[in-house]
Amino acid sequence: MQYNGFLLSLPKEVKIFIGAFVIILSVGFYTGLLFVNETSAGTPSGIQENYQGNEEDEDAEIMKFKKSEREMLTTVHTHVLSMSLIFFLLGVLVWLTKAPKKIKLFLTVEPFLSVMLTFGGIYFLWTGIGWMKYVVIFSGILMTLTFLFSSLMVFFQLFYKSNRYA
């Protein structure tokens, strides 16, 4: 089966459907990033404080308490499942684009590694391994970049003339 570039040959109506899906998926993904920034200020100490609390800081503007084990398991469980599904669906679309296999392989496998490092890292950070906050930031940035490049590659190939890629 020839799947490289298959996305380019789809009917206009199917391309619109896929494009709408990618847009809504992106809105949801980036809204999640806004929430992360709101709860942790996007800093290593903010991420650590979000999960381990800041009860010892008397000058804290907002008092945060250490998450319970139930909260942590719920967070890790729901995010690993939902992010896996998000990256699986986007990955299927990436494999249907016309691009080198090595690029597609990276864009479709790396997010699963980043999901495990990000949410596993958050759990280990919660247990008291402070340096995991840097793993969480690095893997989160990498996951976001692969989402960005994957969604742009799919979207770009949906709405440009297919003969440009022939």
Tab-separated table of C-alpha atoms in Angstrom, residues 22-154:
chain	number	residue	atom	x	y	z
A	22	VAL	CA	-6.307	19.389	13.430
A	23	ILE	CA	-7.427	22.921	14.298
A	24	ILE	CA	-9.635	21.789	17.196
A	25	LEU	CA	-6.942	19.368	18.398
A	26	SER	CA	-4.454	22.259	18.362
A	27	VAL	CA	-6.813	24.552	20.276
A	28	GLY	CA	-7.164	21.884	22.961
A	29	PHE	CA	-3.425	21.191	23.095
A	30	TYR	CA	-2.406	24.847	23.348
A	31	THR	CA	-5.153	25.596	25.887
A	32	GLY	CA	-3.556	22.885	28.025
A	33	LEU	CA	-0.231	24.702	27.722
A	34	LEU	CA	-1.880	27.935	28.849
A	35	PHE	CA	-3.187	26.067	31.888
A	36	VAL	CA	0.303	24.726	32.649
A	37	ASN	CA	1.693	28.250	32.436
A	38	GLU	CA	-1.080	29.529	34.699
A	39	THR	CA	-0.458	26.902	37.390
A	40	SER	CA	3.343	26.771	37.268
A	41	ALA	CA	4.484	29.992	35.578
A	42	GLY	CA	6.429	27.736	33.199
A	43	THR	CA	9.476	27.749	35.473
A	44	PRO	CA	11.306	24.827	37.099
A	45	SER	CA	10.488	26.091	40.603
A	46	GLY	CA	6.871	26.763	39.584
A	47	ILE	CA	6.477	23.218	38.305
A	48	GLN	CA	7.975	21.795	41.488
A	49	GLU	CA	5.778	24.033	43.652
A	50	ASN	CA	2.662	23.001	41.747
A	51	TYR	CA	3.094	19.350	42.742
A	52	GLN	CA	5.030	19.548	46.014
A	53	GLY	CA	3.330	22.628	47.433
A	54	ASN	CA	4.787	25.771	48.951
A	55	GLU	CA	3.559	25.618	52.559
A	56	GLU	CA	7.021	26.531	53.873
A	57	ASP	CA	7.104	29.802	51.896
A	58	GLU	CA	5.459	32.415	54.126
A	59	ASP	CA	5.784	35.060	51.402
A	60	ALA	CA	3.956	33.049	48.723
A	61	GLU	CA	1.199	34.983	46.955
A	62	ILE	CA	-0.840	31.809	46.473
A	63	MET	CA	-0.678	28.975	48.991
A	64	LYS	CA	-0.276	25.577	47.334
A	65	PHE	CA	-0.350	22.226	49.075
A	66	LYS	CA	1.368	19.011	48.033
A	67	LYS	CA	-0.863	16.981	45.742
A	68	SER	CA	-2.262	13.767	47.170
A	69	GLU	CA	-1.324	10.400	45.724
A	70	ARG	CA	-4.834	10.103	44.296
A	71	GLU	CA	-4.502	13.477	42.529
A	72	MET	CA	-1.118	12.482	41.110
A	73	LEU	CA	-2.297	9.098	39.856
A	74	THR	CA	-5.346	10.726	38.277
A	75	THR	CA	-3.205	13.383	36.583
A	76	VAL	CA	-0.659	10.906	35.254
A	77	HIS	CA	-3.299	8.354	34.199
A	78	THR	CA	-5.552	10.777	32.333
A	79	HIS	CA	-2.721	12.639	30.636
A	80	VAL	CA	-0.828	9.543	29.494
A	81	LEU	CA	-4.005	8.040	28.011
A	82	SER	CA	-5.272	11.221	26.367
A	83	MET	CA	-1.881	12.358	25.059
A	84	SER	CA	-1.222	8.888	23.650
A	85	LEU	CA	-4.479	9.051	21.727
A	86	ILE	CA	-3.778	12.602	20.537
A	87	PHE	CA	-0.329	11.671	19.247
A	88	PHE	CA	-1.569	8.411	17.733
A	89	LEU	CA	-4.230	10.180	15.678
A	90	LEU	CA	-1.886	12.983	14.648
A	91	GLY	CA	0.799	10.387	13.876
A	92	VAL	CA	-1.516	8.531	11.500
A	93	LEU	CA	-2.036	11.794	9.625
A	94	VAL	CA	1.714	12.498	9.592
A	95	TRP	CA	2.359	9.081	8.012
A	96	LEU	CA	-0.083	10.033	5.226
A	97	THR	CA	1.886	13.170	4.330
A	98	LYS	CA	4.601	13.294	1.705
A	99	ALA	CA	7.850	13.600	3.649
A	100	PRO	CA	11.010	11.587	4.320
A	101	LYS	CA	10.425	8.477	6.437
A	102	LYS	CA	13.049	9.446	9.025
A	103	ILE	CA	11.318	12.761	9.716
A	104	LYS	CA	7.935	11.063	9.972
A	105	LEU	CA	9.384	8.378	12.246
A	106	PHE	CA	10.817	11.000	14.587
A	107	LEU	CA	7.618	13.085	14.638
A	108	THR	CA	5.461	10.037	15.375
A	109	VAL	CA	7.587	8.151	17.921
A	110	GLU	CA	9.221	10.964	19.888
A	111	PRO	CA	5.961	12.274	21.417
A	112	PHE	CA	5.345	8.925	23.128
A	113	LEU	CA	8.776	9.109	24.731
A	114	SER	CA	8.110	12.718	25.769
A	115	VAL	CA	4.731	11.792	27.252
A	116	MET	CA	6.374	9.138	29.418
A	117	LEU	CA	9.227	11.445	30.435
A	118	THR	CA	6.949	14.402	31.128
A	119	PHE	CA	4.298	12.654	33.190
A	120	GLY	CA	6.640	10.084	34.702
A	121	GLY	CA	8.899	12.999	35.563
A	122	ILE	CA	6.016	14.840	37.206
A	123	TYR	CA	5.293	11.777	39.335
A	124	PHE	CA	8.942	11.359	40.349
A	125	LEU	CA	9.144	15.102	41.046
A	126	TRP	CA	6.156	14.714	43.357
A	127	THR	CA	7.969	11.901	45.228
A	128	GLY	CA	10.796	14.318	45.992
A	129	ILE	CA	13.285	13.902	43.136
A	130	GLY	CA	13.768	17.613	42.498
A	131	TRP	CA	15.957	17.429	39.393
A	132	MET	CA	13.087	15.804	37.493
A	133	LYS	CA	11.633	19.286	36.990
A	134	TYR	CA	14.286	19.810	34.292
A	135	VAL	CA	13.360	16.538	32.590
A	136	VAL	CA	9.706	17.632	32.676
A	137	ILE	CA	10.532	20.989	31.078
A	138	PHE	CA	12.816	19.531	28.396
A	139	SER	CA	10.438	16.712	27.439
A	140	GLY	CA	7.445	19.059	27.548
A	141	ILE	CA	9.137	21.487	25.178
A	142	LEU	CA	10.138	18.656	22.838
A	143	MET	CA	6.591	17.246	22.928
A	144	THR	CA	5.170	20.678	22.100
A	145	LEU	CA	7.591	21.189	19.218
A	146	THR	CA	6.779	17.802	17.690
A	147	PHE	CA	3.069	18.571	18.005
A	148	LEU	CA	3.615	21.940	16.328
A	149	PHE	CA	5.678	20.571	13.437
A	150	SER	CA	3.389	17.559	12.937
A	151	SER	CA	0.198	19.597	12.891
A	152	LEU	CA	1.727	22.201	10.581
A	153	MET	CA	2.986	19.518	8.191
A	154	VAL	CA	-0.459	17.916	8.041
